[in-house]
Coordinates of C-alpha atoms in Angstrom, one line a residue:
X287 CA 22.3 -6.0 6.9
X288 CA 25.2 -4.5 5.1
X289 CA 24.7 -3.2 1.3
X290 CA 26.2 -5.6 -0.9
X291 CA 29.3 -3.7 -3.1
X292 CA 28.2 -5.1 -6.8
X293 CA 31.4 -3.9 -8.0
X294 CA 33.5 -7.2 -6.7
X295 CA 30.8 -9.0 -9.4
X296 CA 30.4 -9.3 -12.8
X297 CA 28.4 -10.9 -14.9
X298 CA 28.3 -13.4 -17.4
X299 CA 26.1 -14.3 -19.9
X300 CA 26.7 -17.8 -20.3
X301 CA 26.4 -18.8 -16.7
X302 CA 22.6 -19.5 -15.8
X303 CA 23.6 -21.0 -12.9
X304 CA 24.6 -20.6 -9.3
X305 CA 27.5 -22.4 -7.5
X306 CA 25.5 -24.1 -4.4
X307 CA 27.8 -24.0 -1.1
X308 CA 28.1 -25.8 2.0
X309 CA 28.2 -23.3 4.1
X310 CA 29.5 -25.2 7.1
X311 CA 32.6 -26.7 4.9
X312 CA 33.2 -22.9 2.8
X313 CA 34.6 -20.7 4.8
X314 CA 32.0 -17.3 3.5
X315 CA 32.0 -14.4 5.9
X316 CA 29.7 -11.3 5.7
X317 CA 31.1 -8.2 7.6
X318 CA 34.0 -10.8 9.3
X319 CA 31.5 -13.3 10.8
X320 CA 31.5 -16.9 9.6
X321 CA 28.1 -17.1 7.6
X322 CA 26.4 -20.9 8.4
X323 CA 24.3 -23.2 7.1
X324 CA 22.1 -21.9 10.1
X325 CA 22.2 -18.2 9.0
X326 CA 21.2 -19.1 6.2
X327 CA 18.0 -21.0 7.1
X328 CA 17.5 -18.2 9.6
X329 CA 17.4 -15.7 6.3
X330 CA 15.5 -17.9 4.2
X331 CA 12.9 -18.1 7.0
X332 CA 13.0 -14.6 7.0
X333 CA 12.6 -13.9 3.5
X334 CA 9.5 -16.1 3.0
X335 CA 7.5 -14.4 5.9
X336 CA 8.7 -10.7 5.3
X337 CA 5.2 -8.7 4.7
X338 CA 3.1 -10.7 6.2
X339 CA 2.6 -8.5 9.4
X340 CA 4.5 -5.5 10.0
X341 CA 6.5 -6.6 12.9
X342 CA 3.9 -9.0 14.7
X343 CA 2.8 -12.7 13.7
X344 CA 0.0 -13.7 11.8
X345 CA -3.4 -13.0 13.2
X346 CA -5.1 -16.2 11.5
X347 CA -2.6 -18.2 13.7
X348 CA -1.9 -20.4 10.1
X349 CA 0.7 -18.1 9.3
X350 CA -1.2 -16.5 6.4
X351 CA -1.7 -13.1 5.8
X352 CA -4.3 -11.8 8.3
X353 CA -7.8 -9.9 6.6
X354 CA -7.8 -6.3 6.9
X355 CA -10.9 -3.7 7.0
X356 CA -10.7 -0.9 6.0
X357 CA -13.2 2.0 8.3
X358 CA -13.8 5.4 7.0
X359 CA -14.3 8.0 9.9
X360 CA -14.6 11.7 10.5
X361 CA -11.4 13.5 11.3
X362 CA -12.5 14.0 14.7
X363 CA -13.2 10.8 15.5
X364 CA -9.8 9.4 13.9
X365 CA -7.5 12.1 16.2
X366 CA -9.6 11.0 18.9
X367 CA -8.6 7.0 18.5
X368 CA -5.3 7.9 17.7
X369 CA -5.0 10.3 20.7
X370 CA -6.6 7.4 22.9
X371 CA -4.2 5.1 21.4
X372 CA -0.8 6.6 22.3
X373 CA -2.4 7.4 25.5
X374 CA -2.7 3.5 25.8
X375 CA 0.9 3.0 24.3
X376 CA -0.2 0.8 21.5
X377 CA -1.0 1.7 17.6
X378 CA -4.4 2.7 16.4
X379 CA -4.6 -0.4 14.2
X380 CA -3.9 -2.8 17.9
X381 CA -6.5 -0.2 19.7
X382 CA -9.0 -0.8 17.1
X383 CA -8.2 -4.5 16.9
X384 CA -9.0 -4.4 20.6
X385 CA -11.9 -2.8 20.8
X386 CA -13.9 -4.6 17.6
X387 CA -12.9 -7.9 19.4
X388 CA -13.9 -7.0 22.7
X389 CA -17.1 -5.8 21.0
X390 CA -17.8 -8.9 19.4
X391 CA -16.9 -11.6 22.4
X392 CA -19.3 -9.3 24.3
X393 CA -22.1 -10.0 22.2

């Protein structure tokens, strides 16, 4: 996304409000492409769910944020996992995930 150059705006006090635009009938570009009604759902859609996972869906499935635990381990044991885990080409936090829930479905 490209940083927006506050510069070409100014403000003004006695404006609380913001123009809305069609933006399949105004012609609005960002960096030369035509910027739709669709992109701009697209964002929106974006916006809302940004933090909820760092880059993965929801684990609850609802689309809520997912519980976390926190463990506290030796050092040893926590450069073993992560060792084990970019052995296995996945995060510590997946590895972990993995192993508590084949843990648990085991019992």
């Amino acid at each position: 996304m490209s940083k927006i150059d506050t510069s070409r705006y100014r403000f003004t006090p006695d404006k609380d409000t913001l123009e809305d635009v069609d933006l399949d009938k105004a012609d609005v570009r960002i960096d030369g492409k035509r910027y739709s009604e669709a992109d701009a759902e697209r964002d929106a859609e974006a916006a809302r769910t940004r933090g909820l996972s760092r880059g993965g869906v929801s684990l609850s499935k609802d689309g809520s944020h997912s519980p976390t635990v926190t463990v506290t381990l030796p050092r040893e044991v926590r450069d073993l996992v992560k060792e084990r885990a970019k052995a296995e080409g996945v995060s510590v936090s997946k590895w972990l995930r993995r192993l508590i829930e084949d843990q648990v479905h085991a019992a």
